[in-house]
PDB file of N, CA, C and O in Angstrom:
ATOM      1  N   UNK Z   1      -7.999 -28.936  80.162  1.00 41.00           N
ATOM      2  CA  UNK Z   1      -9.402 -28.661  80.355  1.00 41.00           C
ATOM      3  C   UNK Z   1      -9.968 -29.658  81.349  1.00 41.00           C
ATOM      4  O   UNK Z   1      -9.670 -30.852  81.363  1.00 41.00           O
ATOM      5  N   UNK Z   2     -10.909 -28.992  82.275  1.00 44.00           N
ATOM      6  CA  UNK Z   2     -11.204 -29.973  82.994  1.00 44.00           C
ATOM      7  C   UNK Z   2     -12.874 -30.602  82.830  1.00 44.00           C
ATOM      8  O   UNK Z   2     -13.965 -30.041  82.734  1.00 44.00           O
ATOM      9  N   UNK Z   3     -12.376 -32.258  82.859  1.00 45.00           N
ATOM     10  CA  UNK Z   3     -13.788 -32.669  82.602  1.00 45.00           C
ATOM     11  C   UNK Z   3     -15.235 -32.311  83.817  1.00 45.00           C
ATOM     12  O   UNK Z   3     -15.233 -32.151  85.037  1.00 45.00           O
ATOM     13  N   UNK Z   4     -16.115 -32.297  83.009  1.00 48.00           N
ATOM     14  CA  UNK Z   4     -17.429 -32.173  84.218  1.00 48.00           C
ATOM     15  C   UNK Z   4     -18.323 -33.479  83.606  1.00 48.00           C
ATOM     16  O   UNK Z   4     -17.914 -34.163  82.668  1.00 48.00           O
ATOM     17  N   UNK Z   5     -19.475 -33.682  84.223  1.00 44.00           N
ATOM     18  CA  UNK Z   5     -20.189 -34.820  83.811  1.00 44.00           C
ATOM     19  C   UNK Z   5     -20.895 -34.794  82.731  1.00 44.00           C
ATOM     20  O   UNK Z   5     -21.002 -35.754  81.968  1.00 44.00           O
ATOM     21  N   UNK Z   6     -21.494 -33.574  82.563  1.00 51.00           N
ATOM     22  CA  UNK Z   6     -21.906 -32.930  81.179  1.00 51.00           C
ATOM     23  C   UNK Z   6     -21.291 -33.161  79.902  1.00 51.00           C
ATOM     24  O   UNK Z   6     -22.023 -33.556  78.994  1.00 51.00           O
ATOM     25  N   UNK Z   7     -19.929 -32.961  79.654  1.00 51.00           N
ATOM     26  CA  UNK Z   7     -18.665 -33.122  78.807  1.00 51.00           C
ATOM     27  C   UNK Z   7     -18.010 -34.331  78.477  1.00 51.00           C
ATOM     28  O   UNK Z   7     -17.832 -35.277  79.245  1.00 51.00           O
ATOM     29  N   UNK Z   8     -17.618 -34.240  77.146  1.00 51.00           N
ATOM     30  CA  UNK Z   8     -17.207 -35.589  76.539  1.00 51.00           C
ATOM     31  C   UNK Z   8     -16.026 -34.991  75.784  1.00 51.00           C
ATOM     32  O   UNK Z   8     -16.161 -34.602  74.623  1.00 51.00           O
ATOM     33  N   UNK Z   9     -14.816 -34.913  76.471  1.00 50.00           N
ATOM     34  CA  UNK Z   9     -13.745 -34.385  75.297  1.00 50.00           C
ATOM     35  C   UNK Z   9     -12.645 -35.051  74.629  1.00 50.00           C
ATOM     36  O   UNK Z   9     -11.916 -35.901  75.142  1.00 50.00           O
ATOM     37  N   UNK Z  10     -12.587 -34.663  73.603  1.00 58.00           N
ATOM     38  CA  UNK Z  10     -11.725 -35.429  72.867  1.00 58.00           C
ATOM     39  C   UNK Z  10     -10.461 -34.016  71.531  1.00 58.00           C
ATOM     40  O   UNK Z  10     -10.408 -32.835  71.873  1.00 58.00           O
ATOM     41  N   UNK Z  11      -9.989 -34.299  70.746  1.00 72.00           N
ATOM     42  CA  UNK Z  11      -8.633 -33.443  70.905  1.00 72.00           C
ATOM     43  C   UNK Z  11      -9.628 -32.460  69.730  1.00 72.00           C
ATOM     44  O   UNK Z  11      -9.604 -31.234  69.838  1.00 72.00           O
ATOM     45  N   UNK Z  12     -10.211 -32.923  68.974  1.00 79.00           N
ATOM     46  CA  UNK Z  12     -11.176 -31.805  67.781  1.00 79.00           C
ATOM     47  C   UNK Z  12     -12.736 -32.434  67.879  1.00 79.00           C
ATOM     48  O   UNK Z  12     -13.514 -32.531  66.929  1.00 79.00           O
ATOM     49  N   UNK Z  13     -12.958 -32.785  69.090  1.00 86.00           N
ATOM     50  CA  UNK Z  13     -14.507 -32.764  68.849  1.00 86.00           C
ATOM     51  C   UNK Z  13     -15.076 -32.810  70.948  1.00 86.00           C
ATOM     52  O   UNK Z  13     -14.559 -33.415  71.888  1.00 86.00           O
ATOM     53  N   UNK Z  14     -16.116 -32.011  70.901  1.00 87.00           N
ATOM     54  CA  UNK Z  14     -16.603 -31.493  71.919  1.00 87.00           C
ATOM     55  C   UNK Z  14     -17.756 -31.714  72.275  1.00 87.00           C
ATOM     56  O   UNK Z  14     -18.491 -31.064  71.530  1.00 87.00           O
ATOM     57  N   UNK Z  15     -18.570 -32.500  73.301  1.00 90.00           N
ATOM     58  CA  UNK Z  15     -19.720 -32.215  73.481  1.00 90.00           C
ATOM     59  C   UNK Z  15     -20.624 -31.798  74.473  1.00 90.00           C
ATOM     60  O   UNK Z  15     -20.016 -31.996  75.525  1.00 90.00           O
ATOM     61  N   UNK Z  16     -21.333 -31.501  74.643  1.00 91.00           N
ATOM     62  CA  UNK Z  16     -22.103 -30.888  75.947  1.00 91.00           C
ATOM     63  C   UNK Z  16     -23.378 -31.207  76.518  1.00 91.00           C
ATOM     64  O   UNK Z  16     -23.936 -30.111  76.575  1.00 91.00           O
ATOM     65  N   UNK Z  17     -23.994 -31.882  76.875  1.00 94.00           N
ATOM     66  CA  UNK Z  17     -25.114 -32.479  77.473  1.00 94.00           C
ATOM     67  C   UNK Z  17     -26.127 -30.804  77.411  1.00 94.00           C
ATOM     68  O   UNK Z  17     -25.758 -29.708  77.833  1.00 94.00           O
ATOM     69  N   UNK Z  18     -27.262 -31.115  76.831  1.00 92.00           N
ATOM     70  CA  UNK Z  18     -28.356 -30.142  77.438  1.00 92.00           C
ATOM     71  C   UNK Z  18     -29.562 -31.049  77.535  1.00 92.00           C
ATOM     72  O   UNK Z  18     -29.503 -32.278  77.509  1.00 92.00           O
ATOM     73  N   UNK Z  19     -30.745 -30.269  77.656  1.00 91.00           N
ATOM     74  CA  UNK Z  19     -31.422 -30.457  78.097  1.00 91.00           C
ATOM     75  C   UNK Z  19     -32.757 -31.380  76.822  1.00 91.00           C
ATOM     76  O   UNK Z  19     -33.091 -31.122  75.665  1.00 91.00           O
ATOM     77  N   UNK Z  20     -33.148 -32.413  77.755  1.00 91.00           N
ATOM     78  CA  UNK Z  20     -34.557 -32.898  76.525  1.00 91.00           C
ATOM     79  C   UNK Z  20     -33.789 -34.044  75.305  1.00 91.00           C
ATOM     80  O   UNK Z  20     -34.483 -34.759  74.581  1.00 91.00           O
ATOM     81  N   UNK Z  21     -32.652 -34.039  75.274  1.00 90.00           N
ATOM     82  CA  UNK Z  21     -31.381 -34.742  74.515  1.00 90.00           C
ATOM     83  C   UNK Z  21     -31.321 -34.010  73.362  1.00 90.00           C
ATOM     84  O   UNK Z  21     -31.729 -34.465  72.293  1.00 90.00           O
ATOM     85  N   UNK Z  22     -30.689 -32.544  73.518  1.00 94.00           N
ATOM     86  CA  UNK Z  22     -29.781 -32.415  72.949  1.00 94.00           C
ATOM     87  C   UNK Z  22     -28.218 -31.995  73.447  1.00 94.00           C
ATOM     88  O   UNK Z  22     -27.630 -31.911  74.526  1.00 94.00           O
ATOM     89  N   UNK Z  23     -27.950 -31.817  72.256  1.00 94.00           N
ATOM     90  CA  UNK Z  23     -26.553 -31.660  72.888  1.00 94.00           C
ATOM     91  C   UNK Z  23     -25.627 -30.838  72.356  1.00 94.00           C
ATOM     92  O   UNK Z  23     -25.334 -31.381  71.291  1.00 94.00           O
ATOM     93  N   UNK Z  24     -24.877 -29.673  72.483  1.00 93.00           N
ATOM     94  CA  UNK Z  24     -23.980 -28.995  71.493  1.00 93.00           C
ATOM     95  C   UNK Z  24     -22.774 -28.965  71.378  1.00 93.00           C
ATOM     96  O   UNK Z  24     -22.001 -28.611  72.269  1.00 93.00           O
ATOM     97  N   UNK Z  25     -22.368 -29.451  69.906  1.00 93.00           N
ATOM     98  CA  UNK Z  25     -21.174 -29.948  69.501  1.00 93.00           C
ATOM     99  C   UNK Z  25     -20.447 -29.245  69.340  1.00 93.00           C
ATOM    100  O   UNK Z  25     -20.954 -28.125  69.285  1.00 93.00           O
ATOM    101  N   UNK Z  26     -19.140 -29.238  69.180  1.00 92.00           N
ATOM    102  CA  UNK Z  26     -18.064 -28.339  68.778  1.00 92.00           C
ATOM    103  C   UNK Z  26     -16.802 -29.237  68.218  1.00 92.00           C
ATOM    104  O   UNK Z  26     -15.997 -29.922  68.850  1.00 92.00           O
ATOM    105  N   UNK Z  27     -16.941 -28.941  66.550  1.00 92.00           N
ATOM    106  CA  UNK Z  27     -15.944 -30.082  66.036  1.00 92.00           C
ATOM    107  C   UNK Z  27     -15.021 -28.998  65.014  1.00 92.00           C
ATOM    108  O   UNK Z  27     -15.281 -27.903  64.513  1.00 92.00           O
ATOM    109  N   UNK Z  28     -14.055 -29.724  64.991  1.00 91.00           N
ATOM    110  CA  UNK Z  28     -12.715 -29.003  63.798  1.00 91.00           C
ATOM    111  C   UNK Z  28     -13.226 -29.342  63.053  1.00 91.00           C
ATOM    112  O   UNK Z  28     -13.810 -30.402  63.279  1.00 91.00           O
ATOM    113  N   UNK Z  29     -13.347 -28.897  62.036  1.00 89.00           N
ATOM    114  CA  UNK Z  29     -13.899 -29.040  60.505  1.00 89.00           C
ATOM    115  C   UNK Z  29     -12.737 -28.879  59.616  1.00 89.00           C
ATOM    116  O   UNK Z  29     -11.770 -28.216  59.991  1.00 89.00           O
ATOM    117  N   UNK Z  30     -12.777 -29.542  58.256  1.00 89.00           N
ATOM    118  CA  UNK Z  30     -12.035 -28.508  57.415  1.00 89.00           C
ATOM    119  C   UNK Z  30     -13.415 -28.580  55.754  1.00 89.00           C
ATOM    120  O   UNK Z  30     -14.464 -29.214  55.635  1.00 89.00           O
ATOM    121  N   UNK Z  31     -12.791 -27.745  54.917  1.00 86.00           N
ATOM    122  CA  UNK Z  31     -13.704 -26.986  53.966  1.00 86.00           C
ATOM    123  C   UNK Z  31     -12.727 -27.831  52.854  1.00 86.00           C
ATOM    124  O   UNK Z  31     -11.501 -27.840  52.959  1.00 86.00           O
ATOM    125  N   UNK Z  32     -13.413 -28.487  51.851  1.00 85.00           N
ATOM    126  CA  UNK Z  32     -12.865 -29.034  50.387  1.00 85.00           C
ATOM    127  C   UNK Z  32     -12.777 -28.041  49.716  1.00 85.00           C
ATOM    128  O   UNK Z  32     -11.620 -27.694  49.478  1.00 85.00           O
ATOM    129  N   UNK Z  33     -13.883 -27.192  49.144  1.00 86.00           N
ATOM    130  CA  UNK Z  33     -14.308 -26.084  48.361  1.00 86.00           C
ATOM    131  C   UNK Z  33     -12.716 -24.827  48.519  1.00 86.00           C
ATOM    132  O   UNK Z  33     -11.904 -24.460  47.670  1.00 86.00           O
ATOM    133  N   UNK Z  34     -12.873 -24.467  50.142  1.00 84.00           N
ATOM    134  CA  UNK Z  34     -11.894 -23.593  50.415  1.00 84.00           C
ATOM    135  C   UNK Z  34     -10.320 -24.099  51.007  1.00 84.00           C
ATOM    136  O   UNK Z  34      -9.282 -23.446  51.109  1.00 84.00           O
ATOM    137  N   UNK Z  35     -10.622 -25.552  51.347  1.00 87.00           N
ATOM    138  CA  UNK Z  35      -8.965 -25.760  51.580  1.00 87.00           C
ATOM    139  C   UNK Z  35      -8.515 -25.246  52.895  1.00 87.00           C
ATOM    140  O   UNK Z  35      -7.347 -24.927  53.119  1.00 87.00           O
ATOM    141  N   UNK Z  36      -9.890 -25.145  54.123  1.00 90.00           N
ATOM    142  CA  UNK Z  36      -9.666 -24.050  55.291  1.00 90.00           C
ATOM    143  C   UNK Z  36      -9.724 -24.833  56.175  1.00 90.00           C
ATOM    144  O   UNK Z  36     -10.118 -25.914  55.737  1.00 90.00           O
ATOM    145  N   UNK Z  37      -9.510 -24.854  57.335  1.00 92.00           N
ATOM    146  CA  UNK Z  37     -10.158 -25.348  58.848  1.00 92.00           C
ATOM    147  C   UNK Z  37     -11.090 -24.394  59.192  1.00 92.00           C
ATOM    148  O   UNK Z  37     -10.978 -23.190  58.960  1.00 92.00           O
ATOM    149  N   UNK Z  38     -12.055 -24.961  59.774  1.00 93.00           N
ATOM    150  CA  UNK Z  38     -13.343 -23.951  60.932  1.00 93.00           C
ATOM    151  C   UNK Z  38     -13.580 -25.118  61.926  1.00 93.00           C
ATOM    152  O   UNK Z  38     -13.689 -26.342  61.858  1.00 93.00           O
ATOM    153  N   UNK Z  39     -13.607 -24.208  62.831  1.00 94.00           N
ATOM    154  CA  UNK Z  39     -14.942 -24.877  64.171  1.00 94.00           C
ATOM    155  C   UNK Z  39     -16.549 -24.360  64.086  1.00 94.00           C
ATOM    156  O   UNK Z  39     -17.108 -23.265  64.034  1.00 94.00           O
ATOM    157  N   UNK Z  40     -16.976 -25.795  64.104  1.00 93.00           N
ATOM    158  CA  UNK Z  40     -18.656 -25.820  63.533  1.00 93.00           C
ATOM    159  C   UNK Z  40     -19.020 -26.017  64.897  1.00 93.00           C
ATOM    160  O   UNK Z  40     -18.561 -26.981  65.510  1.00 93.00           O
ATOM    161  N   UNK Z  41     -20.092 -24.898  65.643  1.00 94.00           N
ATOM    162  CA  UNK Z  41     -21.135 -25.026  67.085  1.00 94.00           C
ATOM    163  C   UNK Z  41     -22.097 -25.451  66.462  1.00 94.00           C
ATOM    164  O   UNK Z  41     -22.503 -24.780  65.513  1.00 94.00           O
ATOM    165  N   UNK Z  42     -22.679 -26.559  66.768  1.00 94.00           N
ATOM    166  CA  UNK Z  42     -24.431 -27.488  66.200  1.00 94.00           C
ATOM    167  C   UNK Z  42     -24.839 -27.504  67.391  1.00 94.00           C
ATOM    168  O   UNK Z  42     -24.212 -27.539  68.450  1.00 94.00           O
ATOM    169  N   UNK Z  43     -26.215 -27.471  67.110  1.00 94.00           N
ATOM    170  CA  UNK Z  43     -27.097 -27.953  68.260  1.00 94.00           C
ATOM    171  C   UNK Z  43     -27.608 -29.872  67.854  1.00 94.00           C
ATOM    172  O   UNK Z  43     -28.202 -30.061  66.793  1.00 94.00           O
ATOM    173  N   UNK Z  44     -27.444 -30.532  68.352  1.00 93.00           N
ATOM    174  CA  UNK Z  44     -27.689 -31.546  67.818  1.00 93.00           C
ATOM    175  C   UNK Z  44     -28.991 -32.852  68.664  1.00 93.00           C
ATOM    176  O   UNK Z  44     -28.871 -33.318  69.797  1.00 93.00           O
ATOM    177  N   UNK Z  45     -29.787 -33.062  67.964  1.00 91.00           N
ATOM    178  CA  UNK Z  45     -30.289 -34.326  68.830  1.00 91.00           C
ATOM    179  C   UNK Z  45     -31.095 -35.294  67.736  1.00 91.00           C
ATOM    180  O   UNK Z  45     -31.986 -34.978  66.947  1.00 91.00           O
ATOM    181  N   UNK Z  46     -30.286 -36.948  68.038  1.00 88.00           N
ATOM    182  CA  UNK Z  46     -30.634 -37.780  67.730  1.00 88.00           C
ATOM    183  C   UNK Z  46     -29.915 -38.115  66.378  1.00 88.00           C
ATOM    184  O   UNK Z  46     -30.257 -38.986  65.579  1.00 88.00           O
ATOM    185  N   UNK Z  47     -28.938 -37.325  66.283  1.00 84.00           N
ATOM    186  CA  UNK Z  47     -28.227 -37.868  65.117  1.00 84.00           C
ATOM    187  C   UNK Z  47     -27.892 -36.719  63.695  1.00 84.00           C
ATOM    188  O   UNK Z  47     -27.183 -36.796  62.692  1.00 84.00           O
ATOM    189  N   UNK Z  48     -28.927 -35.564  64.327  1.00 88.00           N
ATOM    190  CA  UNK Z  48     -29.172 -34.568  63.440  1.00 88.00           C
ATOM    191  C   UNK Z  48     -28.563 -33.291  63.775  1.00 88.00           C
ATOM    192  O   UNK Z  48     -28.265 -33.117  64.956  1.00 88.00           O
ATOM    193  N   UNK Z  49     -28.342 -32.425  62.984  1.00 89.00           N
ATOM    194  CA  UNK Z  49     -27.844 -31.093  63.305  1.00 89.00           C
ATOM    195  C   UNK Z  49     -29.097 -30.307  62.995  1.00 89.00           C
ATOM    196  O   UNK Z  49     -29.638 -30.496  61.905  1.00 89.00           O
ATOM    197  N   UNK Z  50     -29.707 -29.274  64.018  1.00 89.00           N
ATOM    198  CA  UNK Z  50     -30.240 -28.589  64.125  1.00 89.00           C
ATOM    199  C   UNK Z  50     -29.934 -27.316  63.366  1.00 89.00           C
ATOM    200  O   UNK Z  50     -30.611 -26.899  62.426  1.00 89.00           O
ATOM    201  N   UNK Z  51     -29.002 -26.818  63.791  1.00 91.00           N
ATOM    202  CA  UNK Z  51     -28.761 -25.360  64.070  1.00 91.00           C
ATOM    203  C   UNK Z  51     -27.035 -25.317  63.748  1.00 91.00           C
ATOM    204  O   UNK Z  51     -26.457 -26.190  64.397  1.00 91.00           O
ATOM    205  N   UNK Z  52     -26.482 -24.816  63.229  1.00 92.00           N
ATOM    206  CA  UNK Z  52     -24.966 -25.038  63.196  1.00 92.00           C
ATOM    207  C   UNK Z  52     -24.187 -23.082  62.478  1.00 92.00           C
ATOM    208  O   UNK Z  52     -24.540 -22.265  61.628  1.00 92.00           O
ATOM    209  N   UNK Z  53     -23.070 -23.202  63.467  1.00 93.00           N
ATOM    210  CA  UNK Z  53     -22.508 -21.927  63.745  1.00 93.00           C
ATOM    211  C   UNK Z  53     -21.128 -22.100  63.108  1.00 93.00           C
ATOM    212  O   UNK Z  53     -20.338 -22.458  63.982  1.00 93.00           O
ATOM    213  N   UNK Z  54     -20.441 -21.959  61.710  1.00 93.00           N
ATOM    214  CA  UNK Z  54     -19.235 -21.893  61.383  1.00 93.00           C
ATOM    215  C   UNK Z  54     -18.052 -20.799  61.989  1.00 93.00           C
ATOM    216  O   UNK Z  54     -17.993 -19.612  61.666  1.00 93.00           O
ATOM    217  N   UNK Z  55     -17.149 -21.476  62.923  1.00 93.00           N
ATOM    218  CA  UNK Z  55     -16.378 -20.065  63.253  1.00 93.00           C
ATOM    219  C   UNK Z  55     -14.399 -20.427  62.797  1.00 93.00           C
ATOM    220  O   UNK Z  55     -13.643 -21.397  62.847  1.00 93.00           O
ATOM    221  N   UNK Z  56     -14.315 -18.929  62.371  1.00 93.00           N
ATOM    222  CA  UNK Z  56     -12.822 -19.217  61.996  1.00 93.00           C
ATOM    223  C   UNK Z  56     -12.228 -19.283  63.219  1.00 93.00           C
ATOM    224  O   UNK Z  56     -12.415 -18.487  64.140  1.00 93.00           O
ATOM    225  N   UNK Z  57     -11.416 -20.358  63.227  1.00 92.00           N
ATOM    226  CA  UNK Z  57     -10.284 -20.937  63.709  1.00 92.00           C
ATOM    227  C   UNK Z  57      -9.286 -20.010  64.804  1.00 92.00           C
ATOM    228  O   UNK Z  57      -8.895 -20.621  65.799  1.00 92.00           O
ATOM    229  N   UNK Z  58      -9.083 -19.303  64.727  1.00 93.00           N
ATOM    230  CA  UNK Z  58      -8.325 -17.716  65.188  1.00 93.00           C
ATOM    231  C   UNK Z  58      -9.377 -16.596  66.052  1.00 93.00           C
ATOM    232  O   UNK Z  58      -8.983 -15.612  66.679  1.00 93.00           O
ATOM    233  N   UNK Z  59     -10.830 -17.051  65.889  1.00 94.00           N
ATOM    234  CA  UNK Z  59     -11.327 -16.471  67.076  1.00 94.00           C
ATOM    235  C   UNK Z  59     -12.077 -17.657  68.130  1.00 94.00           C
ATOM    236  O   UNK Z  59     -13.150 -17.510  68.715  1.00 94.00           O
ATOM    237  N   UNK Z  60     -11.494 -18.431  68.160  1.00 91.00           N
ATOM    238  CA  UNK Z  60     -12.159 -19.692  69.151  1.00 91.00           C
ATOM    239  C   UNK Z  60     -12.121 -19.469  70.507  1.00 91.00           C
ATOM    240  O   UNK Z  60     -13.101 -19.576  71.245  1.00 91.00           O
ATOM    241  N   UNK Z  61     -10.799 -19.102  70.918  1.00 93.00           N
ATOM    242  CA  UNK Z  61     -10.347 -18.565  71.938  1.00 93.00           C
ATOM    243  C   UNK Z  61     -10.713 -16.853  72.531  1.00 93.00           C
ATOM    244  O   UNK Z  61     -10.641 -16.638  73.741  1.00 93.00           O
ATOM    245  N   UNK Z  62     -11.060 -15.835  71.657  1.00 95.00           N
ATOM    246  CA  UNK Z  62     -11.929 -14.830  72.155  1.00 95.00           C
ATOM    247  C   UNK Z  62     -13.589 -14.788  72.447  1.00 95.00           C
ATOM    248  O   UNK Z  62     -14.209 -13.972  73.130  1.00 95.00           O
ATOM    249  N   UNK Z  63     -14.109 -15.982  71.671  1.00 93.00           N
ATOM    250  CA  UNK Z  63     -15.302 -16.542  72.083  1.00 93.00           C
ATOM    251  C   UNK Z  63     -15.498 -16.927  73.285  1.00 93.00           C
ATOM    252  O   UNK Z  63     -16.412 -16.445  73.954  1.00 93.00           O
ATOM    253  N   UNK Z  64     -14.750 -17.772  73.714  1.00 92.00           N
ATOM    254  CA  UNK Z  64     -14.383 -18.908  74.847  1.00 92.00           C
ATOM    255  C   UNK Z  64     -14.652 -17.542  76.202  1.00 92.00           C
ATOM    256  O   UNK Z  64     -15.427 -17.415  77.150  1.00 92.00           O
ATOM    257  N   UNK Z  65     -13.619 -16.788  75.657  1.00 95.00           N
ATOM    258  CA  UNK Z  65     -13.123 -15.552  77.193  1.00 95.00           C
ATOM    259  C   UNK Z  65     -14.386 -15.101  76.908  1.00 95.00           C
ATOM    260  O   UNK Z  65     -15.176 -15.447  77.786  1.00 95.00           O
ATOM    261  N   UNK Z  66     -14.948 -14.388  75.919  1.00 96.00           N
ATOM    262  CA  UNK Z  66     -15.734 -13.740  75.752  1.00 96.00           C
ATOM    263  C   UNK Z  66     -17.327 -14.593  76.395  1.00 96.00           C
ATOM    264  O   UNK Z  66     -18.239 -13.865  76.788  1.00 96.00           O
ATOM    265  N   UNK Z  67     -17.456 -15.792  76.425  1.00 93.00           N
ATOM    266  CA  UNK Z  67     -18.911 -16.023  76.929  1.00 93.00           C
ATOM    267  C   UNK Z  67     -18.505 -16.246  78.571  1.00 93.00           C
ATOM    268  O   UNK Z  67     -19.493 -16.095  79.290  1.00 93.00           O
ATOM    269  N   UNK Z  68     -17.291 -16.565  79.288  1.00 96.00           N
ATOM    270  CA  UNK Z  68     -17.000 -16.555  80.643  1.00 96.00           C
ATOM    271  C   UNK Z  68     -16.811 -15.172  80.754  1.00 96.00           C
ATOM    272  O   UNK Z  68     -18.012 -14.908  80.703  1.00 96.00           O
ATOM    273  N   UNK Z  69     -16.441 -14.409  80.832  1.00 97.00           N
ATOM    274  CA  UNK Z  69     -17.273 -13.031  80.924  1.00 97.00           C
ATOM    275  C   UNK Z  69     -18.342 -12.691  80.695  1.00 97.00           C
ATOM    276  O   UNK Z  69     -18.526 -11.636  81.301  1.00 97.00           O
ATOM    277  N   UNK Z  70     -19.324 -13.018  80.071  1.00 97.00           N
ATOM    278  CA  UNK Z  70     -20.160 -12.929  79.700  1.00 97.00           C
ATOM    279  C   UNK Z  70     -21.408 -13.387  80.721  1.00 97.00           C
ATOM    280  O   UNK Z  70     -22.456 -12.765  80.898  1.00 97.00           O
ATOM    281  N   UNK Z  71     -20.902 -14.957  81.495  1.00 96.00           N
ATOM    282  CA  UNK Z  71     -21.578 -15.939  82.152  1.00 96.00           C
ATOM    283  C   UNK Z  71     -21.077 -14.801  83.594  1.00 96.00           C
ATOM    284  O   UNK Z  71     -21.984 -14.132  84.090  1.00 96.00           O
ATOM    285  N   UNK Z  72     -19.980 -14.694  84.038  1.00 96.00           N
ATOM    286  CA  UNK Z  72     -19.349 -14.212  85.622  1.00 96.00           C
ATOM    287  C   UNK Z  72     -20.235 -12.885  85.544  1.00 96.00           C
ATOM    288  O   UNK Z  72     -20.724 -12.493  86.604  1.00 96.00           O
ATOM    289  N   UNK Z  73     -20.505 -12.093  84.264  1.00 97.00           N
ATOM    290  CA  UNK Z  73     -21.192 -11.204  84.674  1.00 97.00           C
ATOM    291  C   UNK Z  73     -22.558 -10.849  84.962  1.00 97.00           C
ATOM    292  O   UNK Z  73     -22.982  -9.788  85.418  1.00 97.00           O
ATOM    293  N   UNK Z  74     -23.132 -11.802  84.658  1.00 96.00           N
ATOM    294  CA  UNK Z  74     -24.697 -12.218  84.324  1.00 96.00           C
ATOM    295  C   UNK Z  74     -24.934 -13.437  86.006  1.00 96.00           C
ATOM    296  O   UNK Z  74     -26.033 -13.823  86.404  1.00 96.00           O
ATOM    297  N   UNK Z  75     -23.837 -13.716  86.540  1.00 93.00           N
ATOM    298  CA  UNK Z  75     -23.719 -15.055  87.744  1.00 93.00           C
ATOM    299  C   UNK Z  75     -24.623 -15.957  86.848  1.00 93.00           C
ATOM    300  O   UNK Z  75     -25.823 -16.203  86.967  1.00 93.00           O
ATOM    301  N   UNK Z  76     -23.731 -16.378  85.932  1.00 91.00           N
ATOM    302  CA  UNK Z  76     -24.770 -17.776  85.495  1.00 91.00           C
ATOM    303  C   UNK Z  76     -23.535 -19.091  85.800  1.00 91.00           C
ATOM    304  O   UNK Z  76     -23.833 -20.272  85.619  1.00 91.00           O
TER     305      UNK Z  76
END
């Protein structure tokens, strides 16, 4: 993956510079209750989670294709 200035990567945790300071995370999780892994999307600023998106593990990668298609088709 290639770094940009925005980006802070590391092997299970992700971050992304936006705007006003926040920033959206993307970390491996795992679940006590269920004994699972997920990747958690937060919106985060100042220490807090805003907003947070649990996704199974096995669609991370159709997300990924799916919003760069998404972006190439929209020219964002």
């Amino acid at each position: 993956m290639t770094d940009t200035p925005d980006q802070k990567d590391a092997e299970d945790y992700l971050e992304v510079k936006m705007s006003s300071g926040w920033y959206m995370t993307i970390t491996l999780a795992s679940s006590e209750r269920f004994d699972k892994e997920y990747v958690e999307i937060a919106k985060e600023r100042s220490g807090q989670k805003k907003a947070r998106f649990n996704l199974n593990p096995k669609y991370t990668r159709a997300l990924g294709e799916a919003l760069i298609k998404f972006a190439d088709a929209n020219d964002l």
